[in-house]
């Protein structure tokens, strides 16, 4: 459940978490697609691009709000 602060407007933290979730979903879907289409170069490039963008977004998030994962 996504909590919205300030009368329905998402905070920057909430927006970034939502973007990270969307990236994770897209990466997972591409991963599944590539399992059955391993020679699809366009899908592989898109997958690699998304993984790189997700890493950058995660670094931005962690600089602003701290670690995404605690423990382990």
PDB file of N, CA and C in Angstrom:
ATOM      1  N   UNK A   1       0.848  -1.173   0.000  1.00  0.00           N
ATOM      2  CA  UNK A   1       0.000   0.000   0.000  1.00  0.00           C
ATOM      3  C   UNK A   1       0.888   1.229   0.000  1.00  0.00           C
ATOM      4  N   UNK A   2       0.638   2.150  -0.901  1.00  0.00           N
ATOM      5  CA  UNK A   2       1.429   3.357  -1.018  1.00  0.00           C
ATOM      6  C   UNK A   2       0.779   4.461  -0.210  1.00  0.00           C
ATOM      7  N   UNK A   3       1.513   5.013   0.728  1.00  0.00           N
ATOM      8  CA  UNK A   3       1.006   6.118   1.541  1.00  0.00           C
ATOM      9  C   UNK A   3       1.357   7.428   0.861  1.00  0.00           C
ATOM     10  N   UNK A   4       0.401   8.300   0.731  1.00  0.00           N
ATOM     11  CA  UNK A   4       0.642   9.600   0.124  1.00  0.00           C
ATOM     12  C   UNK A   4       0.583  10.676   1.184  1.00  0.00           C
ATOM     13  N   UNK A   5       1.597  11.525   1.174  1.00  0.00           N
ATOM     14  CA  UNK A   5       1.640  12.621   2.133  1.00  0.00           C
ATOM     15  C   UNK A   5       1.045  13.877   1.510  1.00  0.00           C
ATOM     16  N   UNK A   6       0.599  14.770   2.356  1.00  0.00           N
ATOM     17  CA  UNK A   6       0.182  16.095   1.899  1.00  0.00           C
ATOM     18  C   UNK A   6      -0.977  16.109   0.930  1.00  0.00           C
ATOM     19  N   UNK A   7      -2.073  15.470   1.259  1.00  0.00           N
ATOM     20  CA  UNK A   7      -3.271  15.569   0.430  1.00  0.00           C
ATOM     21  C   UNK A   7      -3.169  14.861  -0.908  1.00  0.00           C
ATOM     22  N   UNK A   8      -2.484  13.751  -0.966  1.00  0.00           N
ATOM     23  CA  UNK A   8      -2.441  12.989  -2.200  1.00  0.00           C
ATOM     24  C   UNK A   8      -1.211  13.203  -3.051  1.00  0.00           C
ATOM     25  N   UNK A   9      -0.346  14.133  -2.675  1.00  0.00           N
ATOM     26  CA  UNK A   9       0.879  14.361  -3.443  1.00  0.00           C
ATOM     27  C   UNK A   9       1.982  13.461  -2.904  1.00  0.00           C
ATOM     28  N   UNK A  10       2.691  12.811  -3.814  1.00  0.00           N
ATOM     29  CA  UNK A  10       3.779  11.936  -3.396  1.00  0.00           C
ATOM     30  C   UNK A  10       5.016  12.762  -3.072  1.00  0.00           C
ATOM     31  N   UNK A  11       5.705  12.338  -2.030  1.00  0.00           N
ATOM     32  CA  UNK A  11       6.988  12.963  -1.696  1.00  0.00           C
ATOM     33  C   UNK A  11       8.026  12.495  -2.707  1.00  0.00           C
ATOM     34  N   UNK A  12       9.166  13.149  -2.712  1.00  0.00           N
ATOM     35  CA  UNK A  12      10.249  12.748  -3.609  1.00  0.00           C
ATOM     36  C   UNK A  12      10.680  11.314  -3.313  1.00  0.00           C
ATOM     37  N   UNK A  13      10.714  10.962  -2.040  1.00  0.00           N
ATOM     38  CA  UNK A  13      11.092   9.604  -1.634  1.00  0.00           C
ATOM     39  C   UNK A  13      10.103   8.584  -2.203  1.00  0.00           C
ATOM     40  N   UNK A  14       8.824   8.857  -2.068  1.00  0.00           N
ATOM     41  CA  UNK A  14       7.797   7.951  -2.586  1.00  0.00           C
ATOM     42  C   UNK A  14       7.881   7.828  -4.113  1.00  0.00           C
ATOM     43  N   UNK A  15       8.129   8.940  -4.796  1.00  0.00           N
ATOM     44  CA  UNK A  15       8.266   8.907  -6.255  1.00  0.00           C
ATOM     45  C   UNK A  15       9.446   8.041  -6.669  1.00  0.00           C
ATOM     46  N   UNK A  16      10.563   8.206  -5.968  1.00  0.00           N
ATOM     47  CA  UNK A  16      11.751   7.425  -6.310  1.00  0.00           C
ATOM     48  C   UNK A  16      11.516   5.938  -6.041  1.00  0.00           C
ATOM     49  N   UNK A  17      10.859   5.622  -4.927  1.00  0.00           N
ATOM     50  CA  UNK A  17      10.564   4.217  -4.629  1.00  0.00           C
ATOM     51  C   UNK A  17       9.643   3.621  -5.688  1.00  0.00           C
ATOM     52  N   UNK A  18       8.689   4.387  -6.145  1.00  0.00           N
ATOM     53  CA  UNK A  18       7.781   3.906  -7.190  1.00  0.00           C
ATOM     54  C   UNK A  18       8.542   3.667  -8.494  1.00  0.00           C
ATOM     55  N   UNK A  19       9.456   4.586  -8.832  1.00  0.00           N
ATOM     56  CA  UNK A  19      10.274   4.418 -10.039  1.00  0.00           C
ATOM     57  C   UNK A  19      11.161   3.183  -9.922  1.00  0.00           C
ATOM     58  N   UNK A  20      11.746   2.974  -8.742  1.00  0.00           N
ATOM     59  CA  UNK A  20      12.577   1.787  -8.533  1.00  0.00           C
ATOM     60  C   UNK A  20      11.753   0.510  -8.692  1.00  0.00           C
ATOM     61  N   UNK A  21      10.550   0.511  -8.149  1.00  0.00           N
ATOM     62  CA  UNK A  21       9.671  -0.649  -8.291  1.00  0.00           C
ATOM     63  C   UNK A  21       9.321  -0.919  -9.744  1.00  0.00           C
ATOM     64  N   UNK A  22       9.058   0.139 -10.491  1.00  0.00           N
ATOM     65  CA  UNK A  22       8.740  -0.011 -11.915  1.00  0.00           C
ATOM     66  C   UNK A  22       9.942  -0.557 -12.680  1.00  0.00           C
ATOM     67  N   UNK A  23      11.127  -0.062 -12.346  1.00  0.00           N
ATOM     68  CA  UNK A  23      12.338  -0.564 -12.992  1.00  0.00           C
ATOM     69  C   UNK A  23      12.545  -2.046 -12.658  1.00  0.00           C
ATOM     70  N   UNK A  24      12.357  -2.402 -11.387  1.00  0.00           N
ATOM     71  CA  UNK A  24      12.516  -3.804 -10.981  1.00  0.00           C
ATOM     72  C   UNK A  24      11.555  -4.710 -11.757  1.00  0.00           C
ATOM     73  N   UNK A  25      10.317  -4.251 -11.916  1.00  0.00           N
ATOM     74  CA  UNK A  25       9.326  -5.033 -12.652  1.00  0.00           C
ATOM     75  C   UNK A  25       9.755  -5.211 -14.107  1.00  0.00           C
ATOM     76  N   UNK A  26      10.169  -4.118 -14.752  1.00  0.00           N
ATOM     77  CA  UNK A  26      10.577  -4.182 -16.159  1.00  0.00           C
ATOM     78  C   UNK A  26      11.796  -5.086 -16.329  1.00  0.00           C
ATOM     79  N   UNK A  27      12.749  -4.986 -15.415  1.00  0.00           N
ATOM     80  CA  UNK A  27      13.953  -5.825 -15.485  1.00  0.00           C
ATOM     81  C   UNK A  27      13.571  -7.294 -15.346  1.00  0.00           C
ATOM     82  N   UNK A  28      12.690  -7.598 -14.407  1.00  0.00           N
ATOM     83  CA  UNK A  28      12.271  -8.993 -14.214  1.00  0.00           C
ATOM     84  C   UNK A  28      11.544  -9.525 -15.449  1.00  0.00           C
ATOM     85  N   UNK A  29      10.660  -8.729 -16.021  1.00  0.00           N
ATOM     86  CA  UNK A  29       9.929  -9.158 -17.213  1.00  0.00           C
ATOM     87  C   UNK A  29      10.884  -9.399 -18.381  1.00  0.00           C
ATOM     88  N   UNK A  30      11.870  -8.527 -18.546  1.00  0.00           N
ATOM     89  CA  UNK A  30      12.859  -8.723 -19.603  1.00  0.00           C
ATOM     90  C   UNK A  30      13.690  -9.977 -19.342  1.00  0.00           C
ATOM     91  N   UNK A  31      14.006 -10.217 -18.086  1.00  0.00           N
ATOM     92  CA  UNK A  31      14.749 -11.419 -17.713  1.00  0.00           C
ATOM     93  C   UNK A  31      13.973 -12.675 -18.131  1.00  0.00           C
ATOM     94  N   UNK A  32      12.696 -12.699 -17.836  1.00  0.00           N
ATOM     95  CA  UNK A  32      11.855 -13.843 -18.214  1.00  0.00           C
ATOM     96  C   UNK A  32      11.792 -13.977 -19.738  1.00  0.00           C
ATOM     97  N   UNK A  33      11.623 -12.856 -20.435  1.00  0.00           N
ATOM     98  CA  UNK A  33      11.576 -12.874 -21.901  1.00  0.00           C
ATOM     99  C   UNK A  33      12.874 -13.433 -22.465  1.00  0.00           C
ATOM    100  N   UNK A  34      14.005 -12.998 -21.905  1.00  0.00           N
ATOM    101  CA  UNK A  34      15.298 -13.443 -22.405  1.00  0.00           C
ATOM    102  C   UNK A  34      15.547 -14.927 -22.121  1.00  0.00           C
ATOM    103  N   UNK A  35      14.888 -15.471 -21.116  1.00  0.00           N
ATOM    104  CA  UNK A  35      14.993 -16.916 -20.865  1.00  0.00           C
ATOM    105  C   UNK A  35      14.479 -17.715 -22.066  1.00  0.00           C
ATOM    106  N   UNK A  36      13.458 -17.192 -22.720  1.00  0.00           N
ATOM    107  CA  UNK A  36      12.864 -17.902 -23.853  1.00  0.00           C
ATOM    108  C   UNK A  36      13.302 -17.351 -25.209  1.00  0.00           C
ATOM    109  N   UNK A  37      13.973 -16.193 -25.201  1.00  0.00           N
ATOM    110  CA  UNK A  37      14.450 -15.564 -26.439  1.00  0.00           C
ATOM    111  C   UNK A  37      15.903 -15.092 -26.231  1.00  0.00           C
ATOM    112  N   UNK A  38      16.817 -16.015 -25.961  1.00  0.00           N
ATOM    113  CA  UNK A  38      18.181 -15.622 -25.582  1.00  0.00           C
ATOM    114  C   UNK A  38      18.971 -14.901 -26.680  1.00  0.00           C
ATOM    115  N   UNK A  39      18.548 -14.996 -27.925  1.00  0.00           N
ATOM    116  CA  UNK A  39      19.279 -14.348 -29.013  1.00  0.00           C
ATOM    117  C   UNK A  39      18.699 -13.002 -29.423  1.00  0.00           C
ATOM    118  N   UNK A  40      17.719 -12.512 -28.677  1.00  0.00           N
ATOM    119  CA  UNK A  40      17.101 -11.236 -29.015  1.00  0.00           C
ATOM    120  C   UNK A  40      18.002 -10.102 -28.513  1.00  0.00           C
ATOM    121  N   UNK A  41      18.775  -9.543 -29.433  1.00  0.00           N
ATOM    122  CA  UNK A  41      19.764  -8.515 -29.066  1.00  0.00           C
ATOM    123  C   UNK A  41      19.110  -7.229 -28.558  1.00  0.00           C
ATOM    124  N   UNK A  42      17.998  -6.872 -29.144  1.00  0.00           N
ATOM    125  CA  UNK A  42      17.317  -5.642 -28.713  1.00  0.00           C
ATOM    126  C   UNK A  42      16.836  -5.766 -27.276  1.00  0.00           C
ATOM    127  N   UNK A  43      16.260  -6.914 -26.940  1.00  0.00           N
ATOM    128  CA  UNK A  43      15.793  -7.135 -25.567  1.00  0.00           C
ATOM    129  C   UNK A  43      16.971  -7.155 -24.597  1.00  0.00           C
ATOM    130  N   UNK A  44      18.076  -7.756 -24.998  1.00  0.00           N
ATOM    131  CA  UNK A  44      19.259  -7.797 -24.137  1.00  0.00           C
ATOM    132  C   UNK A  44      19.811  -6.396 -23.910  1.00  0.00           C
ATOM    133  N   UNK A  45      19.837  -5.584 -24.961  1.00  0.00           N
ATOM    134  CA  UNK A  45      20.311  -4.200 -24.811  1.00  0.00           C
ATOM    135  C   UNK A  45      19.381  -3.430 -23.877  1.00  0.00           C
ATOM    136  N   UNK A  46      18.083  -3.590 -24.066  1.00  0.00           N
ATOM    137  CA  UNK A  46      17.117  -2.909 -23.197  1.00  0.00           C
ATOM    138  C   UNK A  46      17.293  -3.358 -21.755  1.00  0.00           C
ATOM    139  N   UNK A  47      17.458  -4.654 -21.551  1.00  0.00           N
ATOM    140  CA  UNK A  47      17.686  -5.192 -20.209  1.00  0.00           C
ATOM    141  C   UNK A  47      18.916  -4.539 -19.574  1.00  0.00           C
ATOM    142  N   UNK A  48      20.026  -4.534 -20.295  1.00  0.00           N
ATOM    143  CA  UNK A  48      21.259  -3.945 -19.762  1.00  0.00           C
ATOM    144  C   UNK A  48      21.104  -2.451 -19.486  1.00  0.00           C
ATOM    145  N   UNK A  49      20.411  -1.744 -20.365  1.00  0.00           N
ATOM    146  CA  UNK A  49      20.159  -0.311 -20.151  1.00  0.00           C
ATOM    147  C   UNK A  49      19.347  -0.089 -18.880  1.00  0.00           C
ATOM    148  N   UNK A  50      18.302  -0.900 -18.690  1.00  0.00           N
ATOM    149  CA  UNK A  50      17.453  -0.755 -17.506  1.00  0.00           C
ATOM    150  C   UNK A  50      18.214  -1.070 -16.222  1.00  0.00           C
ATOM    151  N   UNK A  51      19.063  -2.106 -16.268  1.00  0.00           N
ATOM    152  CA  UNK A  51      19.853  -2.460 -15.086  1.00  0.00           C
ATOM    153  C   UNK A  51      20.777  -1.291 -14.719  1.00  0.00           C
ATOM    154  N   UNK A  52      21.397  -0.694 -15.716  1.00  0.00           N
ATOM    155  CA  UNK A  52      22.286   0.450 -15.461  1.00  0.00           C
ATOM    156  C   UNK A  52      21.504   1.638 -14.895  1.00  0.00           C
ATOM    157  N   UNK A  53      20.366   1.954 -15.498  1.00  0.00           N
ATOM    158  CA  UNK A  53      19.545   3.078 -15.016  1.00  0.00           C
ATOM    159  C   UNK A  53      19.041   2.817 -13.597  1.00  0.00           C
ATOM    160  N   UNK A  54      18.698   1.568 -13.293  1.00  0.00           N
ATOM    161  CA  UNK A  54      18.223   1.219 -11.957  1.00  0.00           C
ATOM    162  C   UNK A  54      19.329   1.395 -10.925  1.00  0.00           C
ATOM    163  N   UNK A  55      20.562   1.014 -11.293  1.00  0.00           N
ATOM    164  CA  UNK A  55      21.694   1.200 -10.379  1.00  0.00           C
ATOM    165  C   UNK A  55      21.917   2.682 -10.080  1.00  0.00           C
ATOM    166  N   UNK A  56      21.823   3.512 -11.090  1.00  0.00           N
ATOM    167  CA  UNK A  56      21.994   4.956 -10.913  1.00  0.00           C
ATOM    168  C   UNK A  56      20.888   5.512 -10.025  1.00  0.00           C
ATOM    169  N   UNK A  57      19.656   5.107 -10.280  1.00  0.00           N
ATOM    170  CA  UNK A  57      18.522   5.568  -9.485  1.00  0.00           C
ATOM    171  C   UNK A  57      18.657   5.114  -8.030  1.00  0.00           C
ATOM    172  N   UNK A  58      19.100   3.867  -7.823  1.00  0.00           N
ATOM    173  CA  UNK A  58      19.295   3.362  -6.461  1.00  0.00           C
ATOM    174  C   UNK A  58      20.381   4.153  -5.738  1.00  0.00           C
ATOM    175  N   UNK A  59      21.449   4.479  -6.432  1.00  0.00           N
ATOM    176  CA  UNK A  59      22.511   5.290  -5.827  1.00  0.00           C
ATOM    177  C   UNK A  59      21.990   6.671  -5.438  1.00  0.00           C
ATOM    178  N   UNK A  60      21.208   7.283  -6.327  1.00  0.00           N
ATOM    179  CA  UNK A  60      20.597   8.594  -6.033  1.00  0.00           C
ATOM    180  C   UNK A  60      19.719   8.501  -4.786  1.00  0.00           C
ATOM    181  N   UNK A  61      18.882   7.468  -4.752  1.00  0.00           N
ATOM    182  CA  UNK A  61      17.986   7.280  -3.618  1.00  0.00           C
ATOM    183  C   UNK A  61      18.792   7.154  -2.327  1.00  0.00           C
ATOM    184  N   UNK A  62      19.809   6.311  -2.336  1.00  0.00           N
ATOM    185  CA  UNK A  62      20.591   6.061  -1.134  1.00  0.00           C
ATOM    186  C   UNK A  62      21.363   7.292  -0.673  1.00  0.00           C
ATOM    187  N   UNK A  63      21.797   8.131  -1.605  1.00  0.00           N
ATOM    188  CA  UNK A  63      22.458   9.385  -1.237  1.00  0.00           C
ATOM    189  C   UNK A  63      21.493  10.312  -0.502  1.00  0.00           C
ATOM    190  N   UNK A  64      20.237  10.302  -0.932  1.00  0.00           N
ATOM    191  CA  UNK A  64      19.245  11.210  -0.352  1.00  0.00           C
ATOM    192  C   UNK A  64      18.567  10.654   0.891  1.00  0.00           C
ATOM    193  N   UNK A  65      18.294   9.340   0.896  1.00  0.00           N
ATOM    194  CA  UNK A  65      17.421   8.782   1.931  1.00  0.00           C
ATOM    195  C   UNK A  65      18.016   7.611   2.722  1.00  0.00           C
ATOM    196  N   UNK A  66      19.219   7.209   2.411  1.00  0.00           N
ATOM    197  CA  UNK A  66      19.828   6.093   3.119  1.00  0.00           C
ATOM    198  C   UNK A  66      19.624   4.791   2.377  1.00  0.00           C
ATOM    199  N   UNK A  67      20.077   3.691   2.988  1.00  0.00           N
ATOM    200  CA  UNK A  67      20.047   2.393   2.299  1.00  0.00           C
ATOM    201  C   UNK A  67      18.643   1.927   1.930  1.00  0.00           C
ATOM    202  N   UNK A  68      18.555   1.287   0.786  1.00  0.00           N
ATOM    203  CA  UNK A  68      17.295   0.676   0.367  1.00  0.00           C
ATOM    204  C   UNK A  68      17.004  -0.577   1.155  1.00  0.00           C
ATOM    205  N   UNK A  69      18.047  -1.327   1.516  1.00  0.00           N
ATOM    206  CA  UNK A  69      17.889  -2.579   2.228  1.00  0.00           C
ATOM    207  C   UNK A  69      18.656  -2.516   3.532  1.00  0.00           C
ATOM    208  N   UNK A  70      18.019  -2.935   4.592  1.00  0.00           N
ATOM    209  CA  UNK A  70      18.685  -3.029   5.879  1.00  0.00           C
ATOM    210  C   UNK A  70      18.879  -4.493   6.205  1.00  0.00           C
ATOM    211  N   UNK A  71      19.958  -4.801   6.863  1.00  0.00           N
ATOM    212  CA  UNK A  71      20.213  -6.184   7.250  1.00  0.00           C
ATOM    213  C   UNK A  71      20.947  -6.949   6.190  1.00  0.00           C
ATOM    214  N   UNK A  72      20.883  -8.261   6.286  1.00  0.00           N
ATOM    215  CA  UNK A  72      21.547  -9.231   5.425  1.00  0.00           C
ATOM    216  C   UNK A  72      22.991  -9.340   5.755  1.00  0.00           C
TER     217      UNK A  72
END
